[in-house]
Coordinates of C-alpha atoms and ligand atoms in Angstrom, one line a residue:
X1 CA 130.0 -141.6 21.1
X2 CA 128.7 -141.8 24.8
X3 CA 131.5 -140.9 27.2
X4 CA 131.2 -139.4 30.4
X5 CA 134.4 -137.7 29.7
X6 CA 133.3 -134.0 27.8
X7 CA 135.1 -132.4 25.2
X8 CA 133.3 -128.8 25.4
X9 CA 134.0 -127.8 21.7
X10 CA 135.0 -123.8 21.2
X11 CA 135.6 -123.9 18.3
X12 CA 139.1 -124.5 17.4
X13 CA 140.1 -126.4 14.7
X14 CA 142.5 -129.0 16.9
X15 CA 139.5 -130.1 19.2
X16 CA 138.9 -133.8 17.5
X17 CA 142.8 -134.2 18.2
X18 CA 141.9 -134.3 21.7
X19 CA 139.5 -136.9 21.3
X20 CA 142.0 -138.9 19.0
X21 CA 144.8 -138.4 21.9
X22 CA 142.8 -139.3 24.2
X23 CA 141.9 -142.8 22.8
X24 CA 145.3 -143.3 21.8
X25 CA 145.4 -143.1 25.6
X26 CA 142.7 -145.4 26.3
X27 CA 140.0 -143.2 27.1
X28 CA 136.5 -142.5 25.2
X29 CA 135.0 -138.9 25.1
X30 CA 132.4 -137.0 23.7
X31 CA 132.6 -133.9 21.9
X32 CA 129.7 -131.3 22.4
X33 CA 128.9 -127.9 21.6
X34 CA 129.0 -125.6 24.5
X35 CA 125.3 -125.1 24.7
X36 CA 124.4 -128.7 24.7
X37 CA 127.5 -129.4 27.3
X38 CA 125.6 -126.2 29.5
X39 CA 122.3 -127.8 28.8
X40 CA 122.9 -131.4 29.8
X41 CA 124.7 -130.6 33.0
X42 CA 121.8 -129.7 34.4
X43 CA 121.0 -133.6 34.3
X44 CA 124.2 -135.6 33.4
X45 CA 127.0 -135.5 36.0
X46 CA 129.9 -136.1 33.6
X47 CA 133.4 -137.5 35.2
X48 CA 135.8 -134.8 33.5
X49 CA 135.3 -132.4 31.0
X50 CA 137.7 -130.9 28.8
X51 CA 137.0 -127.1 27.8
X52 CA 138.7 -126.5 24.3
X53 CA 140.6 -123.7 22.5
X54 CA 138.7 -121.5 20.4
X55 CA 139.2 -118.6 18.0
X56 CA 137.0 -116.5 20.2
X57 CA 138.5 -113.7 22.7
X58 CA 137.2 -113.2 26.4
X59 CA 137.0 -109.5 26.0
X60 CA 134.0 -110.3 23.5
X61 CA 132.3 -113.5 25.0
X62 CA 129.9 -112.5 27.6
X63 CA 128.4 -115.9 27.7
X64 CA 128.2 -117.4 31.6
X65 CA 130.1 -120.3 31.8
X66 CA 129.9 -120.3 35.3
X67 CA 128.1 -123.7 35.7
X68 CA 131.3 -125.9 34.3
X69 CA 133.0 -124.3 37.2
X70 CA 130.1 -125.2 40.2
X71 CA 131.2 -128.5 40.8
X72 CA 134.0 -128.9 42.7
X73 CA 134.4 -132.4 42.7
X74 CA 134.7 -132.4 38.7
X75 CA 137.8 -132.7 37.0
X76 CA 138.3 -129.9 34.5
X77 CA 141.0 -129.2 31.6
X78 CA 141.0 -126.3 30.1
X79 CA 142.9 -125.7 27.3
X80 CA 143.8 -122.2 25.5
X81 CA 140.7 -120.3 24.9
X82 CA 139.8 -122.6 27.9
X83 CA 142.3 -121.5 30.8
X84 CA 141.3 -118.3 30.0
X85 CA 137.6 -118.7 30.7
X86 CA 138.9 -120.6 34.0
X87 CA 141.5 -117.8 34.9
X88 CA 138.7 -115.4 34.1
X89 CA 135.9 -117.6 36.2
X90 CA 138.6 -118.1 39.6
X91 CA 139.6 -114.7 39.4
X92 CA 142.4 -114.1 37.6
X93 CA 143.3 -111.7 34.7
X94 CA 144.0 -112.4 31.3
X95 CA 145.5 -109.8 28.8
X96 CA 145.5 -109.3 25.4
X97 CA 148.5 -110.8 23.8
X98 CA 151.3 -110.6 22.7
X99 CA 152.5 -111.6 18.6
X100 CA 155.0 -114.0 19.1
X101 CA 152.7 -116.8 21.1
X102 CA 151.7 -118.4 17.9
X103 CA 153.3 -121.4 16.5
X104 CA 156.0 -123.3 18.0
X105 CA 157.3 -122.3 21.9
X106 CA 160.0 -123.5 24.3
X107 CA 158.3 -124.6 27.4
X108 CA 159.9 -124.9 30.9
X109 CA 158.7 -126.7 34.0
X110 CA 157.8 -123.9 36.9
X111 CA 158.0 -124.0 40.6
X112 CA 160.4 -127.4 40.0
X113 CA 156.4 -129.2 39.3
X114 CA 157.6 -131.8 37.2
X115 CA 155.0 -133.8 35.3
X116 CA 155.7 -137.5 34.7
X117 CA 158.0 -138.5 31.6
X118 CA 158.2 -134.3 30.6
X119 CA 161.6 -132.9 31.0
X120 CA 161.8 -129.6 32.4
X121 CA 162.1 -128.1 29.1
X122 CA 160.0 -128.6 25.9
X123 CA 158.7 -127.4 22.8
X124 CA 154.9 -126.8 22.5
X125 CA 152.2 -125.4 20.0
X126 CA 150.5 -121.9 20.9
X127 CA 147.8 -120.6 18.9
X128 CA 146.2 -117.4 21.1
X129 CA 147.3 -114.6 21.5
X130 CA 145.4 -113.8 25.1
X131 CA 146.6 -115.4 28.2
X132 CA 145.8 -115.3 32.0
X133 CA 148.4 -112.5 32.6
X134 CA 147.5 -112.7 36.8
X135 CA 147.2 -116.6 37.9
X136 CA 143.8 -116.9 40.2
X137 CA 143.9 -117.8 44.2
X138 CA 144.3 -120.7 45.1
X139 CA 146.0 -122.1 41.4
X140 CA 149.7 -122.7 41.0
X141 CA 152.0 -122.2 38.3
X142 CA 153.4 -124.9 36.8
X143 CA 154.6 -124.5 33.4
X144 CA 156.1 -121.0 31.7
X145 CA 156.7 -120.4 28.1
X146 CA 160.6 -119.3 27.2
X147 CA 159.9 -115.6 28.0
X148 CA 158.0 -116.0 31.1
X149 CA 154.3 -116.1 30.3
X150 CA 151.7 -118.2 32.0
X151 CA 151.7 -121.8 30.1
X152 CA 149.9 -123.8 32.4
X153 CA 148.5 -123.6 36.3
X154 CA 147.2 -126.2 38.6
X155 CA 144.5 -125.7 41.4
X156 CA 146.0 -126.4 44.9
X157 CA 142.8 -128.7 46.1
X158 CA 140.4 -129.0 43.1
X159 CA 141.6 -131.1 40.1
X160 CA 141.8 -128.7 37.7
X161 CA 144.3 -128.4 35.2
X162 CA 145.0 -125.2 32.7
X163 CA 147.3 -125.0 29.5
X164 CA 148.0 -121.8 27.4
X165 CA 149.0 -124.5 24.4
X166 CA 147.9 -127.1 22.8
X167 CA 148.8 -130.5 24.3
X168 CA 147.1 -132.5 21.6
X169 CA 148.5 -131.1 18.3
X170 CA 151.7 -133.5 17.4
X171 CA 154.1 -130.7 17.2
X172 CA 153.6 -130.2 21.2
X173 CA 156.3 -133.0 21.4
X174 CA 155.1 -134.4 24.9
X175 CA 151.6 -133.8 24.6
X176 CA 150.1 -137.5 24.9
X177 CA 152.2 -137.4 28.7
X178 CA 150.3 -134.2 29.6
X179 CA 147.0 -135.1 29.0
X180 CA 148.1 -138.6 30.5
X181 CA 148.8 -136.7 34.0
X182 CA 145.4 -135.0 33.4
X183 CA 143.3 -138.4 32.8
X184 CA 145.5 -140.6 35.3
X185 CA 146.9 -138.2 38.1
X186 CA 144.7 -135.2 38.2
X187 CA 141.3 -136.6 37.4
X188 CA 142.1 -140.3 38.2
X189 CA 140.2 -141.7 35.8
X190 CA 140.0 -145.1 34.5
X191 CA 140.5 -146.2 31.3
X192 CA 137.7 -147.9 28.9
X193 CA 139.0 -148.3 25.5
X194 CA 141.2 -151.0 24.1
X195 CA 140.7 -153.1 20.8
X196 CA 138.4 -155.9 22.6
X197 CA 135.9 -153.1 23.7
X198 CA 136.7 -151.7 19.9
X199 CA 135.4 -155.0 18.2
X200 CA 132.8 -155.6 20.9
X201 CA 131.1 -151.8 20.4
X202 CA 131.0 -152.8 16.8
X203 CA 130.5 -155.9 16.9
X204 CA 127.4 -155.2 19.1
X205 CA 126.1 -152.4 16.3
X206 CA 126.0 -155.0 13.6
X207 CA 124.5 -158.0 15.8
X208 CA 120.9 -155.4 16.0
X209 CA 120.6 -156.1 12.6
X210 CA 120.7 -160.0 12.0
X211 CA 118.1 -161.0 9.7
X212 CA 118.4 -157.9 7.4
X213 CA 119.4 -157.5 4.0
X214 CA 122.2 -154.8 3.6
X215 CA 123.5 -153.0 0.8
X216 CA 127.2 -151.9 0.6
X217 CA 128.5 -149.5 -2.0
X218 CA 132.3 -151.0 -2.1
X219 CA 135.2 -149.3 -3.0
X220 CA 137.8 -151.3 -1.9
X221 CA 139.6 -148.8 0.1
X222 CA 140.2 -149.8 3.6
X223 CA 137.1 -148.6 5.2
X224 CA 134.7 -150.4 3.3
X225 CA 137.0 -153.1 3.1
X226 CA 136.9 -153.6 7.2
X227 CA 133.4 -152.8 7.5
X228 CA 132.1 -155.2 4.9
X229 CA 134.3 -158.0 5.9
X230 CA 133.0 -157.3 9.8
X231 CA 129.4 -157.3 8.8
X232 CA 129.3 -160.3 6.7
X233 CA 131.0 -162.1 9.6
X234 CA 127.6 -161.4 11.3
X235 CA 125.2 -162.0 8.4
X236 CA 126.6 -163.7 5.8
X237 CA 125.2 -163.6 2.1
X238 CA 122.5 -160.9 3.6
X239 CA 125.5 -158.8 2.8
X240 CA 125.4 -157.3 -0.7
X241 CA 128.7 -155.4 -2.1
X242 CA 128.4 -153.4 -5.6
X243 CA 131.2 -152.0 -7.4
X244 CA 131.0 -149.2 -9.5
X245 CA 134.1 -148.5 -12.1
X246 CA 133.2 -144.7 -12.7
X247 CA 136.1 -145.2 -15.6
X248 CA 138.2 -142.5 -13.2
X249 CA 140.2 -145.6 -11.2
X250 CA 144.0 -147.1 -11.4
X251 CA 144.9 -150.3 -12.7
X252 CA 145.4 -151.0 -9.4
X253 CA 142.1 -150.3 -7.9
X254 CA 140.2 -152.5 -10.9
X255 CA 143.3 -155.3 -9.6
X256 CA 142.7 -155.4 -6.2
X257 CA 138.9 -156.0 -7.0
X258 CA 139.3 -159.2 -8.8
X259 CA 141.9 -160.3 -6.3
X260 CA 139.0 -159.3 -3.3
X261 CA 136.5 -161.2 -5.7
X262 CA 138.9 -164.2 -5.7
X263 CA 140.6 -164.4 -2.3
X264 CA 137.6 -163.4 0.4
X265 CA 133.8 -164.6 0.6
X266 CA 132.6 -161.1 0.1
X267 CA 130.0 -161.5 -2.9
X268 CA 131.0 -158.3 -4.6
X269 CA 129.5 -157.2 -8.0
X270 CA 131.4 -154.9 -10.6
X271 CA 129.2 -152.4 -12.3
X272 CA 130.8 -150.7 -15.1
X273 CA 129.5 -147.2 -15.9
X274 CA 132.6 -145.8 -17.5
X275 CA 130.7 -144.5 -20.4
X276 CA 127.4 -143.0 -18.8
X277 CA 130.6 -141.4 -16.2
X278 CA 132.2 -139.5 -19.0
X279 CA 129.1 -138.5 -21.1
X280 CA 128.1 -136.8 -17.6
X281 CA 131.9 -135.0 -17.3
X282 CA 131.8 -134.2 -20.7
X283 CA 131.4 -130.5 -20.8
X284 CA 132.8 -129.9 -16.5
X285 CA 136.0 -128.1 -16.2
X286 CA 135.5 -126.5 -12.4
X287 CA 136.9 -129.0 -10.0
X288 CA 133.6 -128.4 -7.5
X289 CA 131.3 -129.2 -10.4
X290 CA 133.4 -132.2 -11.4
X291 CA 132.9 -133.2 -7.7
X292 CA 129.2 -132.5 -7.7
X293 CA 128.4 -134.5 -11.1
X294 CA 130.7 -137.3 -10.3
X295 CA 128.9 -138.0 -6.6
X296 CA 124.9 -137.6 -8.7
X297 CA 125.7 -139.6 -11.2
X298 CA 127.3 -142.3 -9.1
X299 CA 123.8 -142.4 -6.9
X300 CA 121.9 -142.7 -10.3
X301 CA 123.8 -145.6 -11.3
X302 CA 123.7 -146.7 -7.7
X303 CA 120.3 -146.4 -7.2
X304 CA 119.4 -147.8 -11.1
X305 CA 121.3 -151.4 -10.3
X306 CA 120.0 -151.3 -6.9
X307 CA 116.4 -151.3 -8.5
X308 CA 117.0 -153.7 -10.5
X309 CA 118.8 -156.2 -8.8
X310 CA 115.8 -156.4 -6.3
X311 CA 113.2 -156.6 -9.0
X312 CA 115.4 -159.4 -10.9
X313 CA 116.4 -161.4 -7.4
X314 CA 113.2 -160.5 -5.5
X315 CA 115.0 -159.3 -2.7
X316 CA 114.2 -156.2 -0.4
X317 CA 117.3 -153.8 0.8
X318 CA 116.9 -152.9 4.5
X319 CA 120.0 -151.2 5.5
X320 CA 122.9 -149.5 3.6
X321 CA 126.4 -150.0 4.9
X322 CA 128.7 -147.2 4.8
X323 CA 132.6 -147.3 6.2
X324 CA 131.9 -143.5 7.8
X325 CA 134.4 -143.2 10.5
X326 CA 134.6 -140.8 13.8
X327 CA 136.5 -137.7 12.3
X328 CA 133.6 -137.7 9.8
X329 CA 130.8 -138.0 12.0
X330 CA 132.9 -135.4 14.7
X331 CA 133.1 -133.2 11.8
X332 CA 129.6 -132.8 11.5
X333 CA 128.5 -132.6 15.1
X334 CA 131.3 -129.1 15.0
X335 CA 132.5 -127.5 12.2
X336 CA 135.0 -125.7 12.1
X337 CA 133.4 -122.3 11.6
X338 CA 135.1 -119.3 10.3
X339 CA 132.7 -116.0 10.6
X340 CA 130.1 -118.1 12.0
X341 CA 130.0 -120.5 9.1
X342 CA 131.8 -123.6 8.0
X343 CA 134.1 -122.9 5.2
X344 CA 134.5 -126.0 2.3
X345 CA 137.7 -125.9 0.9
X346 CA 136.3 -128.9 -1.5
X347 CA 133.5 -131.1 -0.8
X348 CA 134.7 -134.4 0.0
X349 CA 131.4 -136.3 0.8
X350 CA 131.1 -138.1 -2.2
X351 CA 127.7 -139.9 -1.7
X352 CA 125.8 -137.9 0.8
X353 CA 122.0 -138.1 0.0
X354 CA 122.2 -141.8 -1.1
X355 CA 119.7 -143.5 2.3
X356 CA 117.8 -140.9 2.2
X357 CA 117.1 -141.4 -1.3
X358 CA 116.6 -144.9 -1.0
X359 CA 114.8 -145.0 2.0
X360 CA 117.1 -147.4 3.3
X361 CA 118.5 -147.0 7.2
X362 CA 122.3 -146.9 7.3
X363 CA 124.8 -149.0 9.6
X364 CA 128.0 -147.8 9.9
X365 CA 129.4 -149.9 12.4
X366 CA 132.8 -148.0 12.2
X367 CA 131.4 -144.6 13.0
X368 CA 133.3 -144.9 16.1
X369 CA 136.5 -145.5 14.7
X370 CA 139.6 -143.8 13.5
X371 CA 141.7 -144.7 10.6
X372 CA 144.6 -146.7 12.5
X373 CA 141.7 -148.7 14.8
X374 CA 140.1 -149.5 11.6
X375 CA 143.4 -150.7 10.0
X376 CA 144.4 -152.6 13.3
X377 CA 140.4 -154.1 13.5
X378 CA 141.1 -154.9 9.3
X379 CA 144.3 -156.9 10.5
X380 CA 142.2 -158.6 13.0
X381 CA 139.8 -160.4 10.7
X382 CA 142.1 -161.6 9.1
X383 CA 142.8 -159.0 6.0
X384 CA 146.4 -159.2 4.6
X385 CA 148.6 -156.6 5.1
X386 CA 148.7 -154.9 2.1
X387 CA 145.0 -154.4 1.5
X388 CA 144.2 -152.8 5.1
X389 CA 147.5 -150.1 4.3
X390 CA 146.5 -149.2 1.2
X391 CA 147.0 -145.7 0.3
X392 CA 143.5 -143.3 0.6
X393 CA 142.2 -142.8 -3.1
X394 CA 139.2 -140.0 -3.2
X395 CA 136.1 -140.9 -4.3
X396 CA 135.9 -138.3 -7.7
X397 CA 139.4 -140.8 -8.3
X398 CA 141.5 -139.4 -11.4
X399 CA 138.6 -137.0 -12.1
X400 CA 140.3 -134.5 -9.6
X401 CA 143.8 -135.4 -11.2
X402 CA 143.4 -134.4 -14.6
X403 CA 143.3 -130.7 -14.3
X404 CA 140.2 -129.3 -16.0
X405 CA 138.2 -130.9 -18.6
X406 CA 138.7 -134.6 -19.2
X407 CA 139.3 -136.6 -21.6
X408 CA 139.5 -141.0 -22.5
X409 CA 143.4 -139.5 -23.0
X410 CA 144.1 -137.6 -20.2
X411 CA 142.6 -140.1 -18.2
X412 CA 145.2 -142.6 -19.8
X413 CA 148.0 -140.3 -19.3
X414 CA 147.2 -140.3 -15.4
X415 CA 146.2 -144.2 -15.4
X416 CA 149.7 -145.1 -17.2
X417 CA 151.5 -142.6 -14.6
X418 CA 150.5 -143.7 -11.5
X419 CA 150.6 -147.4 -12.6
X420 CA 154.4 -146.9 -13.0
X421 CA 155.0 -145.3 -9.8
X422 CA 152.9 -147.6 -7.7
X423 CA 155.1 -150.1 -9.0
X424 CA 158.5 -148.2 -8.6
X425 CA 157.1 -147.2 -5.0
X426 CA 156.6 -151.4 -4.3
X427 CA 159.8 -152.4 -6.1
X428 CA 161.7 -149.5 -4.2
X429 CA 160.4 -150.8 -1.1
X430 CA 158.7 -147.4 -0.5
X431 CA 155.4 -147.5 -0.7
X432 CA 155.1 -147.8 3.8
X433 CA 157.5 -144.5 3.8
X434 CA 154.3 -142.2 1.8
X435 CA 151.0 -141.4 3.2
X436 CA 149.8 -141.0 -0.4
X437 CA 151.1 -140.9 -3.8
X438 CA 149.8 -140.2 -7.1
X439 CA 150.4 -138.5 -10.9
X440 CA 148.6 -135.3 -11.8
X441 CA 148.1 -134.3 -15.4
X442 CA 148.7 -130.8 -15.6
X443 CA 147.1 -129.1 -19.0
X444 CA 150.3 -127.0 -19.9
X445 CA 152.7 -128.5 -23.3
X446 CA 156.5 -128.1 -22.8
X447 CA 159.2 -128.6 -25.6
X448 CA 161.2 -131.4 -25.2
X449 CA 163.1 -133.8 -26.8
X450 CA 162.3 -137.4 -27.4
X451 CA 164.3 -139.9 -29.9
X452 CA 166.6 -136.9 -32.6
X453 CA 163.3 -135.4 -32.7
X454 CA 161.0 -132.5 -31.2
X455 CA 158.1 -133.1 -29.0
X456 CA 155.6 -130.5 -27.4
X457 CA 153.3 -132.4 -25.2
X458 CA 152.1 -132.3 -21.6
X459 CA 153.6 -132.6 -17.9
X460 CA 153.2 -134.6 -15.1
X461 CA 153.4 -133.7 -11.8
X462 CA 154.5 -136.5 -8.5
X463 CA 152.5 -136.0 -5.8
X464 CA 153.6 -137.9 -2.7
X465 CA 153.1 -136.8 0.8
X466 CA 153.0 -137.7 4.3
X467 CA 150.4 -137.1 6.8
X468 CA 148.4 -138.4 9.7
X469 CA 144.8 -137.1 8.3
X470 CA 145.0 -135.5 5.4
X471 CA 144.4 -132.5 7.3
X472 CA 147.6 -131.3 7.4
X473 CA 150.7 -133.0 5.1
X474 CA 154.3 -132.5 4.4
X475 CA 155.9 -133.6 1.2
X476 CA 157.7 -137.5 1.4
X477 CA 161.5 -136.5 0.7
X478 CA 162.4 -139.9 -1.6
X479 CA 165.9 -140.8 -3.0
X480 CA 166.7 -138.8 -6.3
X481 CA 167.6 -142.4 -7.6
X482 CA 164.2 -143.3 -7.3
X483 CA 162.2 -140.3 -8.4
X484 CA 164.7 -139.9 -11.5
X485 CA 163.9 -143.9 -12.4
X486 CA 159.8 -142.9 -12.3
X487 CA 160.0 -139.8 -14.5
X488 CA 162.7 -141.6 -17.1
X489 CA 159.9 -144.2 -17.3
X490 CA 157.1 -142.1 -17.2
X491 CA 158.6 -139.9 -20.6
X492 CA 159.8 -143.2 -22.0
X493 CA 156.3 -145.2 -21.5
X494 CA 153.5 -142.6 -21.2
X495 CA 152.6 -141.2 -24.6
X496 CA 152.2 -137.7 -24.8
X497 CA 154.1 -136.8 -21.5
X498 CA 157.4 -135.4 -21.8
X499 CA 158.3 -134.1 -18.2
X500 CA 157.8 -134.8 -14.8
X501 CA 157.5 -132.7 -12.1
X502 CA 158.2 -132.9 -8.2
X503 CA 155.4 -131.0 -5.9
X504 CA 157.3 -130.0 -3.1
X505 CA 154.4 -127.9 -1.7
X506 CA 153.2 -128.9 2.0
X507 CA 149.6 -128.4 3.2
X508 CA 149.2 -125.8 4.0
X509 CA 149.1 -123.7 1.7
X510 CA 148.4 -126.6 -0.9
X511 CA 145.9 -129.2 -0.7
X512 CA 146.7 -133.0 -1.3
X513 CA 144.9 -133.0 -4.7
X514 CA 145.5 -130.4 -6.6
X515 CA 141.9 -129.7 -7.4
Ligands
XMP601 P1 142.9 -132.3 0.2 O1 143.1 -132.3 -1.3 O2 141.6 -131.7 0.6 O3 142.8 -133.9 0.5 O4 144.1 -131.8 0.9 C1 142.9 -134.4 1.8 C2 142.5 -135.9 1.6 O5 141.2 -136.1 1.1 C3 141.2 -136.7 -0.1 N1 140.2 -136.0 -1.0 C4 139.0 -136.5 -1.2 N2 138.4 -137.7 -0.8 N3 136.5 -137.1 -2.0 C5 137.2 -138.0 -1.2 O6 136.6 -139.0 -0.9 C6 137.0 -136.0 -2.5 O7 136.3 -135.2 -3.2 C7 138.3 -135.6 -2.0 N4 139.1 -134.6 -2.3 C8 140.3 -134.9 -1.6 C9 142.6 -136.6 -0.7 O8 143.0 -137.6 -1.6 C10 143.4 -136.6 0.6 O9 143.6 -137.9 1.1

């Protein structure tokens, strides 16, 4: 997104945050690399820039970052990795640190500065171990962390503003109100964003492409949901939406389908490839392979009913509509690189390839987006409640939740599960207090007992967390009454399960999905 506020990215893994916080606050940026934010200030004369953490150390980064600092006139936030590049820069001295500064500090208010709505006392989120042990001339202290070191300074006539922590991770308890006193007080900025400019921006993207036919592979998750339903308030019946049941869904997915076939005007088509699905899986037990043949097989059908549909309606595809929003698109401009090179902990990008492949362009009107705009745009339109808060639901579906090979029974087995705690979860009035939650099959038999007689059959295991992104989560603590309800009705209802499991692991060290 165009901003002329700068997120210089070093490389930490908290810098979209920043961007996130700062919209929350009303404010746009744009996050760069460092050599494109070096290279474009030679011709762009941005109106704050933010220089992020990284996992880097000064003692080993000889680059000159001298020109973010030639401006005096520019308001500058550095944060971490950052403030140390500044301290370095105005003259200061950072150290090597200290264990200890990692994780979660008591901060306290220096030189009785006081910044607005902070109490003198606080606790924050430190992840680096160097720090600027000797402030620079001319800069102030203003925050300390419990045992004295330097946790943020303030220049005395240039509007510069350095923090050893991280403001924009959620455990820093009054972050937001420090990066507000950065945007508002120190760099007096004003603000842009706000859910009119939201809808205009993307209401804008879609306008361009009046007249077009466009192509939307719908999943009936959220983000398609909003992006269809915004587009096809532009173009109508251009707007094409196909289905496909990959036979690896939830009742509930195939349910709200018919009910989006029966309560809006999108024209959505069901294609059922359950069986060309399973003959693929057939012989896959690695949960990256499972990924990999579930996302080509799912452009081959795709693709195949695409083909055929404009041969049999004489009708020309020009765009393909895809519900990609910003942490995606974020994530691509800057990785989060370990050794130099991004690391995939699973491939989530089911589709990737698919315009390319059929030379159509691709709109993505939401690309600018996070999840909660998206929901509050959803509510907006005029989509009900439920269907904009639905819980996320990956794209390889029960493929990833039936551990190792699959089977038309496992499959059942997790199907049956999760139908009887999606209803618990509504009936209990719960399903608002989970960020996700679904039923794994694990492949291990347990003796129990069922009826006067002997049973050896499989487990399930609950899965129900909460989160903001995924990117982190912590398990949902839910009444015993209602997690003892779901498993008696799982053993009793599910055949072939005689156990239940809670996974009280939080990410991380897990994952969501437990492949
Ligand atoms: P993990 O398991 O990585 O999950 O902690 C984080 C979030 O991503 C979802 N997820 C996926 N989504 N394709 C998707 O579209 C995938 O392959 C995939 N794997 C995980 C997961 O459900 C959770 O919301």
């Amino acid at each position: 997104m165009k901003s002329s506020i700068w997120i210089i990215d070093f490389g930490s893994q908290y810098t979209q945050l920043i961007t996130r916080k700062f919209r929350e606050l009303g404010f746009t940026s744009e996050l760069m690399t460092v050599e494109d934010g070096l290279s474009r200030l030679k011709l762009e004369k941005p109106e704050a820039i933010v220089l992020s953490g990284g996992p880097q150390s000064v003692f080993e980064d000889k680059t000159d970052y001298s020109p973010f600092f030639k401006d005096e006139k520019l308001p500058i936030l550095g944060i971490c990795y950052g403030m140390q590049i500044m301290g370095q820069y105005f003259g200061g001295k950072v150290e090597k640190g200290v264990q200890g500064e990692y994780g979660l500090a008591k901060l306290k208010c220096a030189n009785n500065f006081l910044i607005p709505n902070c109490p003198s006392e606080s606790d924050v989120w430190m992840s680096h171990s160097d720090h600027v042990s000797v402030i620079p001339d001319k800069f102030k202290l203003i925050l300390q962390s419990e045992n004295g070191l330097t946790a943020g300074i303030k220049h005395d006539s240039r509007p510069i503003l350095g923090l050893q922590f991280h403001p924009e991770v959620h455990h820093t308890v009054h972050g937001k109100d420090i990066l507000s006193f950065f945007l508002n007080n120190i760099a007096a900025l004003k603000s842009d964003w706000s859910s009119k400019t939201m809808m205009e921006s993307c209401l804008e993207e879609v306008n361009k492409i009046k007249g077009s036919k466009v192509l939307c592979a719908f999943s009936g998750g959220v983000d398609s949901l909003v992006a269809a339903t915004l587009v096809q308030k532009v173009i109508g019946k251009d707007l094409y939406c196909f289905f496909v049941n990959n036979g690896l869904l939830r009742p509930q997915d195939l349910n709200t389908i018919k009910m989006l076939q029966e309560k809006t005007s999108l024209n959505i088509e069901v294609i059922d490839a359950t069986e060309i699905f399973l003959g693929a899986l057939k012989d896959d037990k690695d949960p990256e392979h499972k990924r990999k043949t579930i996302g080509k097989t799912f452009i081959e059908v795709f693709e195949n009913k695409v083909h055929e549909f404009e041969k049999n309606h004489g009708v020309k595809f020009d765009y393909l509509l895809q519900g990609t929003l910003y942490p995606d698109v974020i994530e691509s401009i800057s990785p989060h690189k370990v050794g130099g090179k991004s690391v995939t902990i699973k491939s989530h990008h089911n589709v990737g390839g698919l315009p390319e492949r059929m030379k159509l362009k691709l709109l993505e009107p939401l690309r600018y987006l996070f999840k909660d705009e998206v929901r509050a745009m959803g509510l907006s339109l005029g989509l009900e409640r439920d269907w904009v808060f639905r819980h996320p639901f990956p794209g390889p579906g029960i493929g990833v939740r039936v551990l190792g090979q699959l089977s038309r029974d496992s499959i059942r087995k997790v199907q049956e599960s999760d139908q009887i705690l999606f209803e618990e979860l509504k009936s209990h009035q719960l399903y608002d207090s989970t960020w996700q939650a679904f039923t794994v099959l694990l492949p291990v038999k347990t003796v129990g007992v069922k009826g006067d007689g002997r049973a050896y059959e499989e487990v399930i295991a609950l899965r129900m967390v909460n989160s903001q992104d995924g990117m982190t989560a912590s398990v949902t603590e839910l009444p015993w009454s209602f997690l003892n309800r779901v498993s008696s009705r799982i053993c009793n209802e599910v055949k072939g399960i005689t156990r239940v499991v809670y996974d009280i692991t939080s990410k991380p060290p897990g994952t969501i999905e437990w492949e």
